[in-house]
Tab-separated table of C-alpha atoms in Angstrom:
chain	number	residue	atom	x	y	z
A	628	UNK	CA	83.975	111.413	123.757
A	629	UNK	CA	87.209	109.416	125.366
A	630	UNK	CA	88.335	108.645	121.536
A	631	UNK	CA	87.526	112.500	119.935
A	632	UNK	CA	89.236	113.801	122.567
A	633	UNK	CA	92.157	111.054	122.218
A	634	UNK	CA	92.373	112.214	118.193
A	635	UNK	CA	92.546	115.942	119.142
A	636	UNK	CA	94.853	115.442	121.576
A	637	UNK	CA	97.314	113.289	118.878
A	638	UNK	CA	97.013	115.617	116.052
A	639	UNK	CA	97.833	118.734	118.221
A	640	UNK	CA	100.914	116.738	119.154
A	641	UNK	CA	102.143	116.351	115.680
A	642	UNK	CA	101.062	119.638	115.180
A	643	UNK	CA	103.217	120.621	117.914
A	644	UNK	CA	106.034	118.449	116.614
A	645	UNK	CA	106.177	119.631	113.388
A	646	UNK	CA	106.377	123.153	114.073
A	647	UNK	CA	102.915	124.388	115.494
A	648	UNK	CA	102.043	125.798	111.718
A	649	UNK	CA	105.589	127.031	110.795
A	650	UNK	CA	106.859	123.543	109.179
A	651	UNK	CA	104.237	120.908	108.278
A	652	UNK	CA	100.475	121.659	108.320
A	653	UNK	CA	98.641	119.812	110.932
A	654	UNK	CA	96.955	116.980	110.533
A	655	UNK	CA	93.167	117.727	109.320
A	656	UNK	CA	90.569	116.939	112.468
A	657	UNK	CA	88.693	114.367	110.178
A	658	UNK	CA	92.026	112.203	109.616
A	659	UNK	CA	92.893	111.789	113.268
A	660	UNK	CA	90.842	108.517	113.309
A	661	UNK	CA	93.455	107.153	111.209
A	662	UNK	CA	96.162	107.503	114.078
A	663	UNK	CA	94.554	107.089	117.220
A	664	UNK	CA	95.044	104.587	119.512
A	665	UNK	CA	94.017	103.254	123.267
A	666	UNK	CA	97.373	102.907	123.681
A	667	UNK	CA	98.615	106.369	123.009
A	668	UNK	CA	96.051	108.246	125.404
A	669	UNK	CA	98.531	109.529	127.600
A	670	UNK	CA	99.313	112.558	125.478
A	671	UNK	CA	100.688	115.330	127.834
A	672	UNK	CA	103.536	118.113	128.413
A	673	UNK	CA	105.748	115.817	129.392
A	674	UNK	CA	105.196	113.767	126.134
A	675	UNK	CA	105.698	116.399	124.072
A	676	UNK	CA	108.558	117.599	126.277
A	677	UNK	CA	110.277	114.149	125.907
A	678	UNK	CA	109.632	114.436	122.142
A	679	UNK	CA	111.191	117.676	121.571
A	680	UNK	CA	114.371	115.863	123.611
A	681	UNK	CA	114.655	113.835	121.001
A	682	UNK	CA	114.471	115.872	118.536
A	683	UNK	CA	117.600	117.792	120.184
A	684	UNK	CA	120.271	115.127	117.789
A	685	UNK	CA	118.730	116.938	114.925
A	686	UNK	CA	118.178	113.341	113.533
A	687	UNK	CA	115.168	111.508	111.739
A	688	UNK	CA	112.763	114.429	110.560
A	689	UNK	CA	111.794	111.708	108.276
A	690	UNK	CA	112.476	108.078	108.546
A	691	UNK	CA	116.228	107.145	107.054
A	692	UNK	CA	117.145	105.786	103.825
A	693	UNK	CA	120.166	104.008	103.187
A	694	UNK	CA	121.401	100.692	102.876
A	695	UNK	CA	122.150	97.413	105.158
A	696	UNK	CA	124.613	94.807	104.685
A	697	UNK	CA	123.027	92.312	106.391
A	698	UNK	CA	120.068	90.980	104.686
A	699	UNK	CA	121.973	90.147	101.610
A	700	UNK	CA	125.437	89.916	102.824
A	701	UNK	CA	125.170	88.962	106.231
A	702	UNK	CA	128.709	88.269	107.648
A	703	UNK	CA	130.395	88.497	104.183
A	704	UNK	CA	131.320	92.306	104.407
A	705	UNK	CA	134.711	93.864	103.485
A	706	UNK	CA	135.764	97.181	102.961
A	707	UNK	CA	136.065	96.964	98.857
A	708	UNK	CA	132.504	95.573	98.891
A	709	UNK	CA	131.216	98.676	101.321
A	710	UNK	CA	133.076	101.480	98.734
A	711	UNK	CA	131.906	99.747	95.600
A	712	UNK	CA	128.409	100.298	97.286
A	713	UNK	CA	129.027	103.879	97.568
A	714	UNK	CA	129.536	104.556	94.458
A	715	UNK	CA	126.162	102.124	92.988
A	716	UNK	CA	124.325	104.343	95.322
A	717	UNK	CA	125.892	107.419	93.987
A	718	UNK	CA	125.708	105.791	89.539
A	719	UNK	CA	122.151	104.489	90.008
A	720	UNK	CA	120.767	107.615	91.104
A	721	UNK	CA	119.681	106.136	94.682
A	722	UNK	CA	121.839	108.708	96.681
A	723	UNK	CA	119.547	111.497	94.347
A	724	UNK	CA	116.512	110.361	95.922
A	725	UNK	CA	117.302	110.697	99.412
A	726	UNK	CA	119.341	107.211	100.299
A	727	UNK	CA	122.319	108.611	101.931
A	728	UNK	CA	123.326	105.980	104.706
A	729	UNK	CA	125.327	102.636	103.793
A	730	UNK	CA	125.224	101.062	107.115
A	731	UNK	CA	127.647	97.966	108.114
A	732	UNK	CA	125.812	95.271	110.063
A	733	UNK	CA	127.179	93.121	112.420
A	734	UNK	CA	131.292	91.293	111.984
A	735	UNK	CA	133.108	94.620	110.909
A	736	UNK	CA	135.162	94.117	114.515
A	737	UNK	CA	137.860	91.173	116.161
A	738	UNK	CA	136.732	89.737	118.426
A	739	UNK	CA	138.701	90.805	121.082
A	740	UNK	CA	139.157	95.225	122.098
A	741	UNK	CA	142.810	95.840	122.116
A	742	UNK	CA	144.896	96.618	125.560
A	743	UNK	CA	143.066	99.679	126.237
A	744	UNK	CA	139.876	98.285	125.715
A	745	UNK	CA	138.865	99.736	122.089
A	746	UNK	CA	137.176	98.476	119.425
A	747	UNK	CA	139.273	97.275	116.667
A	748	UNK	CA	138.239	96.687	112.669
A	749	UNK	CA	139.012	93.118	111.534
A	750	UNK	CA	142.552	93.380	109.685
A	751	UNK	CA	141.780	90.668	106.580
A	752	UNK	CA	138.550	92.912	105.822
A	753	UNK	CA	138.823	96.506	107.399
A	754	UNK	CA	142.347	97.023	107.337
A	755	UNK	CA	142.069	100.321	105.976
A	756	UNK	CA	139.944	101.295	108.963
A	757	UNK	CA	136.296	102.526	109.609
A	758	UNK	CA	137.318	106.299	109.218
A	759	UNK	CA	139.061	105.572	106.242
A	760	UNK	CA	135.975	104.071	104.945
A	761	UNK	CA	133.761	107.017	106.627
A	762	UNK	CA	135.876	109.365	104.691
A	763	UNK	CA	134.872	107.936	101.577
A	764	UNK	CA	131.568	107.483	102.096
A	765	UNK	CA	131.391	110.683	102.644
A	766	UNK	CA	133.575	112.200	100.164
A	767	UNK	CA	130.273	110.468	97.984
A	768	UNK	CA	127.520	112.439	99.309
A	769	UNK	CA	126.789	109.575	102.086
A	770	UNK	CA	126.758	108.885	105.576
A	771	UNK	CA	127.942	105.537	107.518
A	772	UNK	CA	126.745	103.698	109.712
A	773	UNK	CA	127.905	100.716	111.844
A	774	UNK	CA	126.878	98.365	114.376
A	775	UNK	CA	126.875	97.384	117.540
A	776	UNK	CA	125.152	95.247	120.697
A	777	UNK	CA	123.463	96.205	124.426
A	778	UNK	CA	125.622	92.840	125.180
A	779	UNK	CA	128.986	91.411	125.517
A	780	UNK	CA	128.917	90.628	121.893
A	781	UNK	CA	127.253	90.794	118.813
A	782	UNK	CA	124.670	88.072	117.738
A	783	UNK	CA	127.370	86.694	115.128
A	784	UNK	CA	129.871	86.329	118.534
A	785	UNK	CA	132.353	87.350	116.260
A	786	UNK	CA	132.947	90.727	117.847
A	787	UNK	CA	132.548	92.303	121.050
A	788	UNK	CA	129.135	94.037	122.297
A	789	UNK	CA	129.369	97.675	123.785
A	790	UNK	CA	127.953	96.454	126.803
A	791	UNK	CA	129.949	98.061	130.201
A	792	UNK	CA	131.674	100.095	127.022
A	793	UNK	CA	129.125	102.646	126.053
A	794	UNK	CA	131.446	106.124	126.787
A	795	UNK	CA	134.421	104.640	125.174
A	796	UNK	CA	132.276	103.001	122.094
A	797	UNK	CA	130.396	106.248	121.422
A	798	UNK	CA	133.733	108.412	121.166
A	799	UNK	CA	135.150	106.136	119.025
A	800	UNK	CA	132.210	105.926	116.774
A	801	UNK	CA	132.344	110.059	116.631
A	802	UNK	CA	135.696	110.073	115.984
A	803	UNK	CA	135.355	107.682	112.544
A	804	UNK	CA	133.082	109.939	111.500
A	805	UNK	CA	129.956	107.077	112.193
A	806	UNK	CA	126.859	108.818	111.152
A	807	UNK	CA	124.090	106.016	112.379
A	808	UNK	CA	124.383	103.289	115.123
A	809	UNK	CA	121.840	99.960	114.513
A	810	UNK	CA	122.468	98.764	118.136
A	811	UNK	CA	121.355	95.224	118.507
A	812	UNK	CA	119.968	93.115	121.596
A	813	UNK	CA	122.028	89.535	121.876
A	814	UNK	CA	124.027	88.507	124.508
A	815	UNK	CA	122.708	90.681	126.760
A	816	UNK	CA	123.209	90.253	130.706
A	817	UNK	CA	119.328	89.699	131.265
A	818	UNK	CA	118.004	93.081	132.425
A	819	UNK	CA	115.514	95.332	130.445
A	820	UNK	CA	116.482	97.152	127.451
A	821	UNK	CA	115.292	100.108	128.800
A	822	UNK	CA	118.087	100.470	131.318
A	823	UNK	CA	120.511	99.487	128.745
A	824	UNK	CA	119.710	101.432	126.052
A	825	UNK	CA	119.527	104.783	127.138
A	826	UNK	CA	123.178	104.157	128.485
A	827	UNK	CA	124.203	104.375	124.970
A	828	UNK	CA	121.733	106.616	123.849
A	829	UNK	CA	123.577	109.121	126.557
A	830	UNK	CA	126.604	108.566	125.238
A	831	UNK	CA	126.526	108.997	121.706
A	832	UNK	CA	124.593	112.740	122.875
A	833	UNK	CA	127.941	113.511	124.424
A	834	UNK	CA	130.107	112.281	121.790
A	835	UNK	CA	129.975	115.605	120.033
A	836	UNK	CA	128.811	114.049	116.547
A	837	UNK	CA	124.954	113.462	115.880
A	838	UNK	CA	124.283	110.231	115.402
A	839	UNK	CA	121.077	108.826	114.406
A	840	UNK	CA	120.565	105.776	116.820
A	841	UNK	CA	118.168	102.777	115.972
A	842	UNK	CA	116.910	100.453	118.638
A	843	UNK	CA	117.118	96.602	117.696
A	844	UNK	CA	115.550	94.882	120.682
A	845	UNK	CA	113.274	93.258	118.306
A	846	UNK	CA	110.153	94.324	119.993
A	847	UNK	CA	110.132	92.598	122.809
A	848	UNK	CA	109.404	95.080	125.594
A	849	UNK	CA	106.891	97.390	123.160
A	850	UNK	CA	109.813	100.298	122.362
A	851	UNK	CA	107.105	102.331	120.943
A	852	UNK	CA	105.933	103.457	124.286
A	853	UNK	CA	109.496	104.407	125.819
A	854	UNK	CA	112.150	104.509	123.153
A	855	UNK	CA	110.822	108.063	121.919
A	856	UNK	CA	113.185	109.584	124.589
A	857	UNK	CA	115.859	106.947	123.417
A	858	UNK	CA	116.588	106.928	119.986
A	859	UNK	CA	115.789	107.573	116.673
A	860	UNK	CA	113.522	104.666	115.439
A	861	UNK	CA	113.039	101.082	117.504
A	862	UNK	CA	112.299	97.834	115.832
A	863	UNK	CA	108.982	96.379	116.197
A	864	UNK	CA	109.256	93.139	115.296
A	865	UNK	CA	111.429	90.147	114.907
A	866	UNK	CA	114.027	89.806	111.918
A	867	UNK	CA	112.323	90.254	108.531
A	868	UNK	CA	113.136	87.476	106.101
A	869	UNK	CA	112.863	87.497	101.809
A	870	UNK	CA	109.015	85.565	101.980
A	871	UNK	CA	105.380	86.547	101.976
A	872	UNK	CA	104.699	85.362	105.117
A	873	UNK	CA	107.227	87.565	106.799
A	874	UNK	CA	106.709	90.283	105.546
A	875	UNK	CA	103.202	90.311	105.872
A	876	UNK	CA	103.511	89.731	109.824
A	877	UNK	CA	106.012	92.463	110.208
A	878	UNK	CA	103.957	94.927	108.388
A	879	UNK	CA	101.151	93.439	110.666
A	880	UNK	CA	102.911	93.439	113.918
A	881	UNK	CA	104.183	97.560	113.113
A	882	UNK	CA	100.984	98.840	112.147
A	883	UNK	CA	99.804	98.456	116.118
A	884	UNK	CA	102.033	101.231	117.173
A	885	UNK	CA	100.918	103.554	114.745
A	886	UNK	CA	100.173	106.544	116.682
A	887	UNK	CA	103.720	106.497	118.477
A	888	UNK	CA	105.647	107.516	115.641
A	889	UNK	CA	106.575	111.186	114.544
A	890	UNK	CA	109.216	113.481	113.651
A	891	UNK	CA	112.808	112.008	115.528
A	892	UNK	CA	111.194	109.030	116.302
A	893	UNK	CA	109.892	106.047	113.768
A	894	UNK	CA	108.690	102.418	114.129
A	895	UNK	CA	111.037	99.661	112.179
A	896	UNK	CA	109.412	97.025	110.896
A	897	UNK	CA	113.181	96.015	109.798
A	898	UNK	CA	115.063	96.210	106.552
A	899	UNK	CA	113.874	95.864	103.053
A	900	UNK	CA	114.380	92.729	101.310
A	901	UNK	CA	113.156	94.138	97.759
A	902	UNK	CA	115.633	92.368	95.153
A	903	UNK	CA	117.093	90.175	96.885
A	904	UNK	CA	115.090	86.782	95.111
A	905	UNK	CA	112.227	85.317	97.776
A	906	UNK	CA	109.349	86.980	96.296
A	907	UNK	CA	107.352	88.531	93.425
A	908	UNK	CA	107.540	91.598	91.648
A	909	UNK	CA	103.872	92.408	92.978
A	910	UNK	CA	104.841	91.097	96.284
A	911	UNK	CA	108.162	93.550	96.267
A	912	UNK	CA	105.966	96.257	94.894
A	913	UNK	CA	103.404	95.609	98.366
A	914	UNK	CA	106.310	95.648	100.485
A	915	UNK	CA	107.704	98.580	99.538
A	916	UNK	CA	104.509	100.469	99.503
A	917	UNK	CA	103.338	99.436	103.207
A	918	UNK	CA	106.651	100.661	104.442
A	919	UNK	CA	106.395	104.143	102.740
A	920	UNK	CA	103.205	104.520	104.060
A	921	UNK	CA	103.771	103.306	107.731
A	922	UNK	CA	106.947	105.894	107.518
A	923	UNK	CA	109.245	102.940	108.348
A	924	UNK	CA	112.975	103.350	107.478
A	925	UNK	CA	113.494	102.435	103.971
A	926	UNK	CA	116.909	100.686	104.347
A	927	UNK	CA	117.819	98.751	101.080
A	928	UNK	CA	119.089	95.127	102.035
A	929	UNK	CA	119.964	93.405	98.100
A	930	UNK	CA	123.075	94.029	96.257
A	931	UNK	CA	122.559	97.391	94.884
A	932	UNK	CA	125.648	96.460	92.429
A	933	UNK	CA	124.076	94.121	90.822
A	934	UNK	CA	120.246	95.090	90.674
A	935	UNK	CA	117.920	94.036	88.222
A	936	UNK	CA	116.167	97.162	86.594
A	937	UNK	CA	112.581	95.997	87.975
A	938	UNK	CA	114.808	96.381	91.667
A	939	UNK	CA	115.656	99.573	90.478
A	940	UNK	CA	112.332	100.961	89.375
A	941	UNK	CA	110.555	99.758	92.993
A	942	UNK	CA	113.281	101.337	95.081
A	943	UNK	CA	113.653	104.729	93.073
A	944	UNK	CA	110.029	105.478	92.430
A	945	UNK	CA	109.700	109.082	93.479
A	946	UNK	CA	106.183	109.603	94.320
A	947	UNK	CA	105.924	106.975	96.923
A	948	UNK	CA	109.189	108.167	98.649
A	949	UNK	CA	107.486	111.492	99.126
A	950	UNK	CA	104.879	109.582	100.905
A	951	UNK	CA	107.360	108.437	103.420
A	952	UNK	CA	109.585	111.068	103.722
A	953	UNK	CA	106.410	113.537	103.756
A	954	UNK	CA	106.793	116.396	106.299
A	955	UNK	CA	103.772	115.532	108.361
A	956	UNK	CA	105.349	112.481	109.866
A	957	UNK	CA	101.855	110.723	110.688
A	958	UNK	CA	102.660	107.010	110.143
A	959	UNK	CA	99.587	105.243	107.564
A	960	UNK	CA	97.717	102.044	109.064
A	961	UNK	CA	95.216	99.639	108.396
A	962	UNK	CA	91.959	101.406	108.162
A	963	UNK	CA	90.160	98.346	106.785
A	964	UNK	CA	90.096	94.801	106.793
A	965	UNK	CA	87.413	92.652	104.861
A	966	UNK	CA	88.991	88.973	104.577
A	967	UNK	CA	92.326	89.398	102.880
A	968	UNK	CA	91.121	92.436	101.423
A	969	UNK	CA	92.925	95.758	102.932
A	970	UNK	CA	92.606	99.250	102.979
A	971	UNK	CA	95.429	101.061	104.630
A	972	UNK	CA	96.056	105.056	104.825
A	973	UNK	CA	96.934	108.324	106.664
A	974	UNK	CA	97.295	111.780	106.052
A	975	UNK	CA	99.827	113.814	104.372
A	976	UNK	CA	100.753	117.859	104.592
A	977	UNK	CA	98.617	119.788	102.507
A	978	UNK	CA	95.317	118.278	103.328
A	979	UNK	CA	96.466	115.098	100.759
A	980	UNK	CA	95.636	111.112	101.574
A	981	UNK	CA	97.399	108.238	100.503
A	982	UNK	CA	96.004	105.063	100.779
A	983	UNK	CA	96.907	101.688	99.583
A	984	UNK	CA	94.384	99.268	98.295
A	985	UNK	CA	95.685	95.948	99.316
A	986	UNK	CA	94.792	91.978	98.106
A	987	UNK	CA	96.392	89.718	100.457
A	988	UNK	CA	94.523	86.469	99.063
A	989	UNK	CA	94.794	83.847	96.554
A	990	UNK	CA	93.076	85.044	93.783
A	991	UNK	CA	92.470	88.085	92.003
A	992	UNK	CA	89.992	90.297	93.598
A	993	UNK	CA	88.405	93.659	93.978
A	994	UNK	CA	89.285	95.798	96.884
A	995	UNK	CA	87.348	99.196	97.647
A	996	UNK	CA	87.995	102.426	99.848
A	997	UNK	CA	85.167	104.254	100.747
A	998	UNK	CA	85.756	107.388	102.329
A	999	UNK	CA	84.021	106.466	105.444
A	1000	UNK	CA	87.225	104.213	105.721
A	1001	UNK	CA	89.385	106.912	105.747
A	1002	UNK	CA	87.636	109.960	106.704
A	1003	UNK	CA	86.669	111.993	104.311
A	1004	UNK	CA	83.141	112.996	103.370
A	1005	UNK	CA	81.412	110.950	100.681
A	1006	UNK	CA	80.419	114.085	98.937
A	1007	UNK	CA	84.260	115.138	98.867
A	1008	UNK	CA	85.469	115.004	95.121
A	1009	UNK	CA	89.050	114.206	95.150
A	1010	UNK	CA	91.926	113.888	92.254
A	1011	UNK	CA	93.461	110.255	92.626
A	1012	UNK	CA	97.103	109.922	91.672
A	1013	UNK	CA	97.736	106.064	90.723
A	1014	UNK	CA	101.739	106.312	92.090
A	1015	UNK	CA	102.577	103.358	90.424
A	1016	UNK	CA	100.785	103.430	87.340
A	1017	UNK	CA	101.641	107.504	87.169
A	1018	UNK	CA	97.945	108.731	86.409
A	1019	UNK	CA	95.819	110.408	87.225
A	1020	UNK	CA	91.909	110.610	88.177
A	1021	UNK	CA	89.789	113.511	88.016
A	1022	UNK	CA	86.786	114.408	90.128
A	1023	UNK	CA	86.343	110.814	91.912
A	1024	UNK	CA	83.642	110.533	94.765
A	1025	UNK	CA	82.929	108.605	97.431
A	1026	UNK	CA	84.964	105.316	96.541
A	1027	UNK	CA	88.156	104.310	94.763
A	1028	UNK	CA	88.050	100.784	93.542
A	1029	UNK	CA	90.892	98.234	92.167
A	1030	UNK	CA	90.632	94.709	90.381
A	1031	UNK	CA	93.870	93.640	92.083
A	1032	UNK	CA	96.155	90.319	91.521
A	1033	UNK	CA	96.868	87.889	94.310
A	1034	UNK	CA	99.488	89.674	96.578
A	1035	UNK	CA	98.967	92.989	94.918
A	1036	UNK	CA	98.278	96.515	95.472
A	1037	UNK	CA	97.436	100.049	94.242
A	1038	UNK	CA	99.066	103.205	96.101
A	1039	UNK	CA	97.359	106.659	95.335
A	1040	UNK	CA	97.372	109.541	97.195
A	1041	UNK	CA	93.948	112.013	96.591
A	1042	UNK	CA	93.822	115.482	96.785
A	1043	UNK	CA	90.646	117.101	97.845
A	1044	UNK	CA	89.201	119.567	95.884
């Protein structure tokens, strides 16, 4: 009784979220298995209060989708590099699909404030200025972001944190015209990020611009279960890097907090390394797909100038966007685990399912869903939409199937009838 009363409780909660029936439709009583959790059990009015705070910045309905300097670039930004990305997002047709923020990472500053204690742009690779650069970025369409640290500096130490700075950061942020704050964790002074965080998460509030604000504390102190009244979306794990075995363990080490995300408030797994070289095409396609359906941010991290088409096609693929950006806001999980054999899923509006059928192993094998594994009944005819593949099956019941490669997967959302 503890867990059906657990699952009620967490889908009237999204309902709530969502707009108690006047946005997204709640989610369906037999999906609420797929989102409940032991550690989310304290569902009350102050919750949902704290949610609807959140919500106030008018920020992340749906998880963000942009682009990142860093996991390509790292410190090698410059201003001619950041426009020149602009417009690729704008000629590729990214922008289009909904990826609107180009977001500088970390060594955009000096590394010293100037006399009255401000933050400065680095003269031999800025020296136009961020709101020079924010105008343009949005004069395309886009938003900025930029970067900063709960320390003294930045993990590069090349510029200063915004530690002891958080008023005077936050203003100047609003006043470039910064649309998006990744605000990492190094250098810190040794006390919990959850007294230093909310100082900046107050201050960018009063700044008198909304600015989506993204936890990077890497994890450590579980964000999920107190950065909902912080920011926008918290990482959950460690930095991703361009192999298997890391993304794998990110995806692994998000899926736990599930049930904490919604609406204004999303678990990061980190950044997207699709295109930038370390892996497979079947291996991008996997990572792309997990982090649509766990709603993480979808924050391209390769050189969108100078994509490969098969880049392209993995990023711009329209159907499993939707499945991230859906209006329900119930992050997907793994529902099933036989070996390295996976079945993840969670609901969508409008009664829909997607699901990923998933072959972590060495070999090529076949992976099955059952819908016992993701709670529908096994009379249920469904219509299975292959969202890589684009087709379509009619009238399926009680199982979907897949003879998949080694690292690959199959994404489909179903539609009962």
């Amino acid at each position: 009784m503890a867990d059906l009363s657990l699952a009620v409780g967490l889908a009237l909660c999204v309902f709530l979220l969502s707009g108690g029936g006047g946005g997204a439709a709640a989610v369906p009583a037999r999906y609420t298995h797929l989102q409940a959790s032991s550690r989310g059990s304290n569902i009350s009015k102050e919750m949902m209060m704290t949610r609807r705070n959140l919500l106030a910045n008018g920020l992340g309905k749906t998880p963000p989708m942009g682009w990142n300097s860093w996991n390509h670039f790292q410190c090698k930004i410059e201003e001619k590099l950041i426009r020149q990305t602009a417009d690729a997002m704008v000629s590729t047709g990214l922008s289009a699909l909904g990826y609107k923020y180009i977001n500088l990472d970390d060594c955009w500053a000096e590394l010293n404030r100037d006399s009255q204690g401000n933050l400065v742009p680095r003269a031999s690779t800025f020296g136009s200025g961020i709101k020079a650069l924010a105008d343009y970025v949005h004069s395309k369409g886009l938003k900025l972001g930029i970067y900063s640290d709960a320390g003294t500096q930045t993990c590069s130490k090349t510029m200063p944190g915004s530690l002891g700075h958080e008023e005077q950061d936050a203003k100047t942020f609003a006043s470039w015209g910064i649309d998006y704050l990744k605000y990492d964790n190094c250098n810190n002074d040794g006390t919990s990020p959850k007294k230093r965080y909310p100082t900046m998460s107050k201050a960018l509030l009063k700044s008198g611009r909304p600015i989506f604000f993204s936890l990077c504390e890497w994890g450590i102190e579980d964000p999920a279960t107190w950065a909902k009244s912080v920011g926008n979306s918290w990482r959950t794990t460690g930095d991703i890097q361009d192999n298997w075995n890391s993304m794998t363990s990110r995806a692994d080490q998000n899926d736990k907090w599930a049930s904490y995300a919604g609406p204004g408030g999303w678990n990061d797994p980190d950044m997207l390394e699709v295109g930038n070289g370390g892996m497979t095409k079947e291996e991008y396609c996997a990572h792309f797909s997990i982090w649509a359906l766990a709603k993480a941010p979808l924050l391209i991290g390769c050189d969108i100038r100078a994509m490969q088409n098969v880049t392209l096609e993995l990023l711009s693929n329209k159907e499993v966007i939707a499945v991230n950006q859906d209006k329900l806001g119930v992050q997907g999980k793994k529902v099933k685990k036989d070996g390295d054999l996976e079945v993840w899923a969670g609901p969508l509006s409008n009664k829909k399912v997607a699901i990923i059928l998933w072959n972590r192993g060495p070999s090529m094998a076949k992976v099955t869903a059952y819908w016992s594994d993701i709670g529908l009944h096994p009379a249920t005819f469904v219509t299975a939409r292959d969202l890589w593949a684009h087709s379509t099956q009619s009238s399926v019941k009680g199982q979907l199937s897949a003879n998949l490669e080694s690292h690959a997967c199959k994404m489909y959302v179903l539609t009962p009838h």
